[in-house]
Amino acid sequence: MQNSMDPEKSVNPQRAVVTAIATAETIIAEQTTTTVPEATYTVFSHRIKIFIIIMSATSSLFSPVSSLIYLPALNVLANFYQVSVGHINLSVTTYMILQGLAPMFFGDMADQMGRRPVYILTLSIYLIANIALALQSNYAALLVLRALQSTGSSGTIALGNAVMADIATPAERSGYISYVQAGMMVGPALAPTIGGLLTQFLGWRALFWFLVIASGIYLQIYIPFLPETCRKIVENGSIPPQDWNRTFWNFVEDRRNRRQRNGEVIDELVQRQQRKHELAAKRHLAIPNPLKALLIIVEKDVAVIMLFTSLMVTGFYMIMVPIPSVFANIYKFNQLKVGLCYIPFSAGSAIGTIAAGKFLDWNFRRVAIKIGHPLHLRRGDDLRHFPVEKVRLQVLWLPALIGAACIIAWGWVLAAKTSLVAPLIILFIGGGTISGTMAMQQALLIDLYPHSPATVTAALNVCRCLLSAGGTSVIQYMIDAMGLGWCYTFVGLVLIVFTPLSAVIIKWGPKWREERFVREERKKQERFNEE
């Protein structure tokens, strides 16, 4: 029959309408995807990011260099002020105390006001303190000004990692942070050598004039050229900073925009200004709260990470601090030769830190691809459901155990008074592995607190400074009582015993992180309901 039709070829009007609607939705979604550009994590060009990395790594030199450049002059200063070396060592103690406490204040300030104002403030304090130290001739003034010098220089410790978190996504952040940490590791190699040369040929005041020149040149480059990166202020760099926080590049951009007065540019400028005012409205000028860093420390996963990191830093300094006296007794070295012996340790530390950063970035991408996690190198990643603890600490046990073994070998090699080659090789390997473990744990801490990187770095700094200060204060007594071999065997075994803490974080860390996330979301909702 002609009226009969094949069921497969018949058209259902209701089904046709549904199909048409689905097709239209697909087309609209595709158009939206192609026409609305994905916001990039940062608008800074590759060259500007390299410039920011170099400046951040350079600023991280000031604190370790200021601390260690001073050591070769201790005996000279004791004679100048006519006091004992023990009294002069108090200036080292005051420096270390402020080195731990100052970043707690400046870290929170940097997360509220921006990185640039705090950088300029801390380095200005540092510059003034160095000028005063070079001119003073009073023992009491030495103690006070060394504390002020530490306040300025140690403030930069929390800022370097924070700036890297501003401009780098989690998938590439570890590599960026490693460059800043490598700068801190180079300081112990440069400082004793520079300090010995300056003290021997120009006198102790030259130490501080050298730091005045270095910090003055840095500020002259930083103030006009380095842009604000704090994401609470400029987001991905596309929002103009406060008028008083502008750089030379901001004025150049404004001039370029005035020349390009077309409709699209004007609309974009209006949107940026509106967003700038919205961000300013959300910011409330408050006194920086150092207790925020302490509140971070008591979180379960953070406490475990900071404990093990602080122990590794303590082992790091328990090797480094006794080197002058140990090498002078065993190898009869003067201060200049002792200073040169720090180079393998610092070179290994710098290489180990950078290598760890590169590995962490590679491992992040590998795991993301393996589990099907979306990898956004341009706009960043949501790490709430990503096993970031496993990615950062998966192989930490290996360099940790090698570093602990190097500490044990270090003690017995020195006790046997072997050739200089053996302890220098151990210094290189130990420096690389210990620094590598520290880099892995610091990268995880930044991932756990991406919105407050300066504060969490300051919290870590408090823990490691206090614990390392305690370790360095007793290491000489331990060497005298136990001997070099058994003293460093004890230190190495302590690190081995605490190495399984990394497995604790890998297993229970995601659970603790999710509990903290839910708790913070609940607080935000309560504040929103109150408003």
Coordinates of C-alpha atoms in Angstrom, one line a residue:
M1 CA 0.0 0.0 0.0
Q2 CA 1.2 3.4 -0.8
N3 CA -0.1 4.9 2.5
S4 CA 2.0 2.5 4.5
M5 CA 5.4 3.8 5.6
D6 CA 8.5 2.2 7.0
P7 CA 8.6 2.7 10.8
E8 CA 12.4 3.4 10.7
K9 CA 11.8 6.2 8.2
S10 CA 8.8 7.8 9.9
V11 CA 9.3 11.1 11.6
N12 CA 8.2 11.6 15.2
P13 CA 7.4 15.3 15.6
Q14 CA 8.1 15.3 19.3
R15 CA 11.4 13.5 18.8
A16 CA 12.4 16.0 16.1
V17 CA 11.7 19.0 18.4
V18 CA 13.9 17.4 21.2
T19 CA 16.7 16.7 18.7
A20 CA 16.5 20.3 17.3
I21 CA 16.7 21.8 20.9
A22 CA 19.7 19.5 21.8
T23 CA 21.5 20.5 18.5
A24 CA 20.9 24.2 19.2
E25 CA 22.2 23.8 22.8
T26 CA 25.4 22.1 21.5
I27 CA 26.0 24.9 18.9
I28 CA 25.5 27.6 21.6
A29 CA 27.9 25.8 24.0
E30 CA 30.5 25.5 21.2
Q31 CA 30.1 29.2 20.3
T32 CA 30.4 30.1 24.0
T33 CA 33.5 28.0 24.4
T34 CA 35.2 29.6 21.4
T35 CA 34.1 33.2 21.9
V36 CA 34.6 33.5 25.6
P37 CA 38.3 33.3 26.3
E38 CA 39.6 31.3 29.2
A39 CA 41.1 33.6 31.8
T40 CA 44.8 33.0 32.1
Y41 CA 46.5 32.4 35.5
T42 CA 48.8 35.4 34.9
V43 CA 49.0 38.0 32.2
F44 CA 52.7 38.6 32.8
S45 CA 54.9 37.7 29.8
H46 CA 57.6 35.1 29.9
R47 CA 60.3 37.8 30.1
I48 CA 58.6 39.6 32.9
K49 CA 58.2 36.3 34.8
I50 CA 61.9 35.6 34.4
F51 CA 62.7 39.1 35.7
I52 CA 60.4 38.5 38.7
I53 CA 62.1 35.1 39.4
I54 CA 65.6 36.6 39.3
M55 CA 64.6 39.5 41.6
S56 CA 62.9 37.2 44.1
A57 CA 65.8 34.8 44.1
T58 CA 68.2 37.7 44.6
S59 CA 66.2 39.0 47.6
S60 CA 66.3 35.6 49.2
L61 CA 70.1 36.0 49.5
F62 CA 70.0 38.9 51.9
S63 CA 68.9 36.9 55.0
P64 CA 71.5 34.1 54.9
V65 CA 74.3 36.3 53.6
S66 CA 73.7 38.9 56.4
S67 CA 73.8 36.1 59.0
L68 CA 76.9 34.3 57.8
I69 CA 79.0 37.1 56.5
Y70 CA 79.2 38.3 60.1
L71 CA 80.8 35.1 61.5
P72 CA 84.5 35.6 60.4
A73 CA 84.5 39.0 62.2
L74 CA 83.3 37.7 65.6
N75 CA 86.8 37.7 67.2
V76 CA 87.7 41.0 65.6
L77 CA 84.5 42.6 67.1
A78 CA 85.2 41.0 70.5
N79 CA 88.6 42.8 70.5
F80 CA 87.1 46.1 69.2
Y81 CA 84.3 46.3 71.9
Q82 CA 86.6 44.7 74.6
V83 CA 84.0 42.0 75.4
S84 CA 84.1 38.2 75.3
V85 CA 83.2 36.2 72.2
G86 CA 80.2 34.9 74.2
H87 CA 78.9 38.5 74.5
I88 CA 79.4 39.0 70.7
N89 CA 77.5 35.7 70.1
L90 CA 74.5 37.4 71.7
S91 CA 74.3 39.5 68.5
V92 CA 74.0 36.2 66.6
T93 CA 71.2 35.0 68.9
T94 CA 69.2 38.2 68.6
Y95 CA 69.5 38.0 64.8
M96 CA 68.2 34.4 64.8
I97 CA 65.3 35.3 67.2
L98 CA 64.1 38.1 64.9
Q99 CA 64.7 36.0 61.9
G100 CA 62.0 33.6 63.1
L101 CA 59.5 36.2 64.4
A102 CA 59.6 39.0 61.9
P103 CA 58.2 37.0 58.9
M104 CA 55.1 36.3 61.0
F105 CA 54.2 40.0 60.9
F106 CA 55.3 40.7 57.4
G107 CA 53.8 37.6 55.9
D108 CA 50.2 38.6 56.9
M109 CA 50.9 42.2 55.9
A110 CA 52.0 41.0 52.4
D111 CA 48.9 38.9 52.0
Q112 CA 46.7 41.9 52.9
M113 CA 48.5 44.9 51.3
G114 CA 50.5 43.3 48.5
R115 CA 54.1 42.2 47.9
R116 CA 55.6 45.4 46.7
P117 CA 54.9 47.6 49.8
V118 CA 56.2 45.0 52.2
Y119 CA 59.3 44.3 50.0
I120 CA 60.1 48.1 50.0
L121 CA 59.4 48.4 53.7
T122 CA 61.6 45.5 54.8
L123 CA 64.5 46.3 52.5
S124 CA 64.4 50.0 53.6
I125 CA 64.6 48.8 57.2
Y126 CA 67.5 46.6 56.2
L127 CA 69.3 49.4 54.4
I128 CA 69.0 51.8 57.3
A129 CA 70.1 49.1 59.8
N130 CA 73.2 48.4 57.7
I131 CA 74.2 52.1 57.5
A132 CA 73.8 52.4 61.3
L133 CA 75.8 49.2 61.9
A134 CA 78.6 50.5 59.7
L135 CA 78.7 53.8 61.7
Q136 CA 78.1 52.7 65.3
S137 CA 80.9 52.0 67.9
N138 CA 78.8 50.8 70.9
Y139 CA 78.1 47.2 72.0
A140 CA 74.5 47.9 73.0
A141 CA 73.9 49.5 69.6
L142 CA 75.3 46.5 67.9
L143 CA 72.8 44.2 69.6
V144 CA 69.8 46.4 68.8
L145 CA 70.8 47.1 65.2
R146 CA 71.6 43.5 64.5
A147 CA 68.0 42.7 65.6
L148 CA 66.7 45.5 63.3
Q149 CA 68.9 44.2 60.4
S150 CA 67.4 40.7 60.9
T151 CA 63.9 42.2 60.9
G152 CA 64.4 43.7 57.5
S153 CA 66.3 40.9 55.8
S154 CA 64.2 38.0 57.1
G155 CA 61.0 39.7 55.9
T156 CA 62.0 38.8 52.4
I157 CA 62.0 35.0 53.3
A158 CA 58.2 34.8 53.3
L159 CA 57.8 37.0 50.2
G160 CA 59.8 35.0 47.7
N161 CA 57.6 31.9 47.8
A162 CA 54.5 34.0 47.9
V163 CA 55.4 35.8 44.7
M164 CA 56.1 32.5 43.0
A165 CA 52.6 31.3 44.0
D166 CA 51.2 34.4 42.5
I167 CA 52.6 33.9 39.0
A168 CA 52.8 30.1 38.7
T169 CA 50.1 27.4 38.5
P170 CA 50.3 24.3 40.8
A171 CA 51.5 22.3 37.8
E172 CA 54.6 24.5 37.4
R173 CA 54.9 26.2 40.9
S174 CA 57.5 23.8 42.4
G175 CA 60.0 24.7 39.7
Y176 CA 59.5 28.4 40.3
I177 CA 59.8 28.1 44.0
S178 CA 63.0 26.0 43.7
Y179 CA 64.8 28.9 42.1
V180 CA 64.0 31.1 45.1
Q181 CA 65.1 28.4 47.5
A182 CA 68.3 27.9 45.5
G183 CA 69.1 31.6 46.1
M184 CA 68.9 30.9 49.8
M185 CA 71.3 28.0 49.4
V186 CA 73.9 30.0 47.5
G187 CA 74.1 32.4 50.4
P188 CA 76.0 30.1 52.8
A189 CA 78.7 29.6 50.2
L190 CA 79.2 33.2 49.3
A191 CA 78.9 34.8 52.8
P192 CA 81.8 33.3 54.7
T193 CA 84.2 33.8 51.8
I194 CA 83.1 37.5 51.3
G195 CA 83.1 38.1 55.0
G196 CA 86.6 36.7 55.5
L197 CA 88.0 38.8 52.6
L198 CA 86.4 42.0 53.7
T199 CA 87.3 41.6 57.3
Q200 CA 90.9 40.7 56.6
F201 CA 91.6 43.5 54.0
L202 CA 89.1 46.3 54.8
G203 CA 88.0 45.8 58.4
W204 CA 84.7 44.8 59.9
R205 CA 82.8 47.9 59.0
A206 CA 83.3 47.0 55.3
L207 CA 80.9 44.1 55.9
F208 CA 78.0 46.4 56.5
W209 CA 78.9 48.9 53.8
F210 CA 79.0 46.0 51.3
L211 CA 75.4 45.1 52.4
V212 CA 74.4 48.8 52.1
I213 CA 75.6 48.9 48.5
A214 CA 73.9 45.6 47.6
S215 CA 70.5 46.5 49.1
G216 CA 70.6 50.0 47.7
I217 CA 71.2 48.7 44.2
Y218 CA 68.4 46.2 44.6
L219 CA 65.9 48.8 45.7
Q220 CA 66.8 51.1 42.8
I221 CA 65.9 48.3 40.4
Y222 CA 62.9 47.0 42.4
I223 CA 60.9 50.2 43.1
P224 CA 60.5 51.4 39.5
F225 CA 60.3 48.1 37.6
L226 CA 59.0 45.1 39.6
P227 CA 55.2 44.8 39.3
E228 CA 52.7 44.0 42.1
T229 CA 51.8 40.3 41.9
C230 CA 49.5 39.7 44.9
R231 CA 46.3 38.1 43.5
K232 CA 44.1 39.8 46.1
I233 CA 45.3 43.1 44.7
V234 CA 45.8 42.6 40.9
E235 CA 44.3 39.1 40.4
N236 CA 46.2 37.7 37.5
G237 CA 48.0 41.0 36.8
S238 CA 45.3 42.5 34.6
I239 CA 43.8 44.7 37.4
P240 CA 45.7 47.9 38.1
P241 CA 47.2 48.1 41.6
Q242 CA 46.6 51.0 44.1
D243 CA 47.7 54.3 42.8
W244 CA 50.5 54.5 45.3
N245 CA 51.7 51.0 44.4
R246 CA 52.2 51.6 40.7
T247 CA 55.4 51.0 38.8
F248 CA 57.0 52.4 35.6
W249 CA 55.4 49.6 33.6
N250 CA 51.9 50.7 34.8
F251 CA 52.5 54.2 33.5
V252 CA 53.7 52.9 30.2
E253 CA 50.6 50.7 29.9
D254 CA 48.4 53.7 30.7
R255 CA 50.1 55.8 28.0
R256 CA 49.7 53.0 25.5
N257 CA 46.0 52.7 26.3
R258 CA 45.4 56.4 25.9
R259 CA 46.9 56.2 22.4
Q260 CA 44.6 53.3 21.5
R261 CA 41.2 55.0 22.2
N262 CA 38.8 52.7 20.5
G263 CA 35.6 51.2 21.8
E264 CA 37.0 47.8 22.8
V265 CA 39.9 49.2 24.7
I266 CA 37.7 51.7 26.5
D267 CA 35.3 49.0 27.5
E268 CA 38.1 46.9 28.8
L269 CA 39.6 49.8 30.8
V270 CA 36.2 50.5 32.3
Q271 CA 35.9 46.8 33.4
R272 CA 39.3 46.8 34.9
Q273 CA 38.6 50.0 36.9
Q274 CA 35.3 48.5 38.1
R275 CA 37.1 45.3 39.2
K276 CA 39.8 47.4 40.9
H277 CA 37.1 49.2 42.9
E278 CA 35.4 45.9 43.8
L279 CA 38.6 44.4 45.1
A280 CA 39.4 47.6 47.0
A281 CA 35.9 47.4 48.7
K282 CA 36.6 43.9 49.8
R283 CA 39.9 44.9 51.4
H284 CA 39.8 46.2 54.9
L285 CA 43.0 47.8 56.3
A286 CA 43.8 45.8 59.4
I287 CA 46.8 45.5 61.7
P288 CA 48.8 42.5 60.5
N289 CA 48.1 39.6 62.8
P290 CA 51.2 37.4 63.5
L291 CA 48.9 34.9 65.2
K292 CA 47.5 33.8 61.8
A293 CA 50.8 32.0 61.2
L294 CA 50.5 30.2 64.6
L295 CA 46.9 29.1 63.8
I296 CA 48.2 27.5 60.6
I297 CA 50.8 25.6 62.5
V298 CA 48.2 23.7 64.7
E299 CA 46.5 22.2 61.7
K300 CA 47.2 18.4 61.8
D301 CA 48.7 18.0 58.3
V302 CA 50.6 21.3 58.5
A303 CA 52.0 20.4 61.9
V304 CA 53.4 17.1 60.7
I305 CA 54.9 18.6 57.6
M306 CA 56.5 21.5 59.5
L307 CA 57.9 19.1 62.2
F308 CA 59.8 17.0 59.6
T309 CA 60.9 20.0 57.6
S310 CA 62.2 21.7 60.7
L311 CA 64.1 18.6 61.7
M312 CA 65.7 18.5 58.2
V313 CA 66.7 22.2 58.5
T314 CA 68.1 21.6 61.9
G315 CA 70.3 18.7 60.5
F316 CA 71.3 21.1 57.8
Y317 CA 72.6 23.7 60.3
M318 CA 74.1 21.2 62.7
I319 CA 76.5 20.3 59.8
M320 CA 77.1 23.9 58.7
V321 CA 77.6 25.8 62.0
P322 CA 80.5 23.7 63.4
I323 CA 82.5 23.6 60.1
P324 CA 84.8 26.5 61.0
S325 CA 86.0 25.0 64.3
V326 CA 86.0 21.4 63.1
F327 CA 88.0 22.2 60.0
A328 CA 90.3 24.5 61.8
N329 CA 91.1 21.7 64.4
I330 CA 91.4 18.8 61.9
Y331 CA 92.9 20.5 58.8
K332 CA 94.4 23.7 60.4
F333 CA 92.4 25.9 58.0
N334 CA 92.2 29.7 58.3
Q335 CA 88.9 31.6 57.9
L336 CA 89.3 32.0 54.1
K337 CA 89.9 28.4 53.5
V338 CA 87.0 27.4 55.7
G339 CA 84.8 29.7 53.8
L340 CA 85.7 28.0 50.5
C341 CA 84.7 24.6 52.0
Y342 CA 81.1 25.8 52.2
I343 CA 80.9 25.9 48.4
P344 CA 80.3 22.2 47.8
F345 CA 77.6 22.2 50.4
S346 CA 75.8 25.2 48.9
A347 CA 76.3 24.1 45.3
G348 CA 74.8 20.7 46.1
S349 CA 71.9 22.4 47.9
A350 CA 71.2 24.7 45.0
I351 CA 71.3 21.8 42.5
G352 CA 69.2 19.5 44.7
T353 CA 66.5 22.2 45.2
I354 CA 66.2 23.0 41.5
A355 CA 66.2 19.2 40.6
A356 CA 63.5 18.6 43.2
G357 CA 61.4 21.4 41.7
K358 CA 61.7 20.1 38.2
F359 CA 60.8 16.6 39.3
L360 CA 57.7 17.8 41.2
D361 CA 56.4 19.6 38.2
W362 CA 56.9 16.5 36.0
N363 CA 55.3 14.3 38.6
F364 CA 52.3 16.7 38.9
R365 CA 51.6 16.5 35.2
R366 CA 52.2 12.7 35.2
V367 CA 49.7 12.0 37.9
A368 CA 47.2 14.5 36.5
I369 CA 47.2 12.7 33.1
K370 CA 47.1 9.3 34.7
I371 CA 43.9 10.0 36.8
G372 CA 42.3 12.2 34.2
H373 CA 42.5 15.4 36.2
P374 CA 42.1 18.5 34.0
L375 CA 45.5 20.2 33.6
H376 CA 45.3 23.9 33.1
L377 CA 48.7 25.4 32.7
R378 CA 47.2 28.8 31.8
R379 CA 44.5 29.3 34.4
G380 CA 45.5 27.1 37.3
D381 CA 44.0 24.0 38.8
D382 CA 41.5 23.1 41.5
L383 CA 43.4 20.8 43.9
R384 CA 40.5 19.9 46.2
H385 CA 40.1 16.4 44.7
F386 CA 43.7 16.0 43.5
P387 CA 46.1 13.8 45.5
V388 CA 48.6 16.7 45.9
E389 CA 50.1 15.1 49.1
K390 CA 51.1 12.0 47.1
V391 CA 52.4 14.0 44.2
R392 CA 54.7 16.1 46.4
L393 CA 55.9 13.5 48.9
Q394 CA 55.8 10.3 46.9
V395 CA 59.6 9.9 46.7
L396 CA 60.6 12.1 49.6
W397 CA 61.8 9.0 51.6
L398 CA 64.7 8.5 49.1
P399 CA 66.5 11.8 49.4
A400 CA 65.6 11.9 53.1
L401 CA 67.3 8.6 53.9
I402 CA 70.3 9.5 51.7
G403 CA 70.7 12.8 53.5
A404 CA 70.5 11.1 56.9
A405 CA 73.1 8.6 55.8
C406 CA 75.4 11.5 54.7
I407 CA 75.1 13.1 58.1
I408 CA 76.1 9.8 59.8
A409 CA 79.0 9.4 57.3
W410 CA 80.0 13.0 57.9
G411 CA 80.7 12.4 61.6
W412 CA 82.8 9.2 61.1
V413 CA 84.8 10.7 58.2
L414 CA 85.8 13.7 60.3
A415 CA 86.5 11.5 63.3
A416 CA 88.9 9.4 61.1
K417 CA 90.6 12.6 59.9
T418 CA 90.5 11.4 56.3
S419 CA 91.6 13.4 53.2
L420 CA 89.6 16.6 52.6
V421 CA 88.1 15.1 49.5
A422 CA 85.8 12.7 51.5
P423 CA 84.0 15.4 53.6
L424 CA 83.6 17.7 50.7
I425 CA 81.9 15.0 48.6
I426 CA 79.6 14.2 51.5
L427 CA 78.9 17.9 51.9
F428 CA 77.8 18.1 48.2
I429 CA 75.6 15.0 48.3
G430 CA 74.2 15.7 51.7
G431 CA 73.4 19.3 50.8
G432 CA 71.6 18.2 47.6
T433 CA 69.4 15.5 49.2
I434 CA 68.5 17.5 52.4
S435 CA 67.6 20.6 50.4
G436 CA 65.6 18.4 48.0
T437 CA 63.4 17.1 50.8
M438 CA 62.9 20.6 52.1
A439 CA 61.8 21.8 48.7
M440 CA 59.3 19.0 48.3
Q441 CA 57.6 19.8 51.7
Q442 CA 57.6 23.6 51.1
A443 CA 55.9 23.1 47.7
L444 CA 53.2 21.1 49.5
L445 CA 52.6 23.8 52.1
I446 CA 52.1 26.4 49.4
D447 CA 49.6 24.0 47.7
L448 CA 47.7 23.7 50.9
Y449 CA 47.5 27.5 51.4
P450 CA 47.6 29.0 47.9
H451 CA 45.7 32.1 49.0
S452 CA 48.1 32.9 52.0
P453 CA 51.5 31.7 50.7
A454 CA 53.4 34.4 52.6
T455 CA 51.7 33.5 55.9
V456 CA 52.3 29.8 55.6
T457 CA 55.9 30.4 54.7
A458 CA 56.2 32.6 57.8
A459 CA 54.7 29.9 59.9
L460 CA 57.3 27.4 58.6
N461 CA 60.1 29.9 59.2
V462 CA 59.1 30.2 62.9
C463 CA 59.3 26.4 63.4
R464 CA 62.5 25.9 61.5
C465 CA 64.3 28.9 63.1
L466 CA 63.4 27.9 66.6
L467 CA 64.3 24.3 66.2
S468 CA 67.5 25.0 64.3
A469 CA 68.5 27.6 66.9
G470 CA 68.1 25.0 69.6
G471 CA 70.1 22.4 67.5
T472 CA 73.0 24.7 66.7
S473 CA 73.2 25.9 70.4
V474 CA 73.8 22.3 71.6
I475 CA 75.8 20.8 68.7
Q476 CA 79.2 21.8 70.1
Y477 CA 78.3 20.3 73.5
M478 CA 77.2 17.1 71.8
I479 CA 80.4 16.9 69.8
D480 CA 82.5 17.4 73.0
A481 CA 80.5 14.8 74.9
M482 CA 79.9 12.1 72.3
G483 CA 82.6 12.7 69.7
L484 CA 82.0 13.5 66.1
G485 CA 81.1 10.0 65.0
W486 CA 78.4 9.2 67.5
C487 CA 77.1 12.8 67.6
Y488 CA 76.2 12.8 63.9
T489 CA 75.1 9.2 64.1
F490 CA 72.5 10.3 66.6
V491 CA 71.4 13.3 64.4
G492 CA 71.1 11.0 61.3
L493 CA 69.1 8.4 63.2
V494 CA 66.6 11.0 64.4
L495 CA 66.0 12.0 60.8
I496 CA 65.6 8.3 59.8
V497 CA 63.1 7.7 62.6
F498 CA 60.9 10.7 61.5
T499 CA 61.1 10.0 57.8
P500 CA 57.8 7.8 57.8
L501 CA 55.9 11.0 58.6
S502 CA 55.7 11.6 54.9
A503 CA 53.7 8.3 54.6
V504 CA 51.4 9.6 57.3
I505 CA 50.7 12.8 55.2
I506 CA 50.1 10.8 52.0
K507 CA 47.6 8.5 53.8
W508 CA 45.7 10.9 56.0
G509 CA 46.6 14.3 54.5
P510 CA 43.7 14.4 52.0
K511 CA 41.2 13.7 54.7
W512 CA 42.5 16.5 56.9
R513 CA 42.6 18.9 54.0
E514 CA 39.0 18.2 53.1
E515 CA 37.9 18.7 56.7
R516 CA 39.7 22.1 56.7
F517 CA 38.1 23.0 53.4
V518 CA 34.6 22.2 54.7
R519 CA 35.2 24.1 57.9
E520 CA 36.3 27.2 56.0
E521 CA 33.4 27.0 53.6
R522 CA 31.0 26.8 56.6
K523 CA 32.6 29.9 58.1
K524 CA 32.3 31.8 54.8
Q525 CA 28.7 30.9 54.6
E526 CA 28.0 32.1 58.1
R527 CA 29.7 35.4 57.4
F528 CA 27.7 35.8 54.3
N529 CA 24.5 35.1 56.1
E530 CA 25.4 37.7 58.8
E531 CA 25.9 40.3 56.1

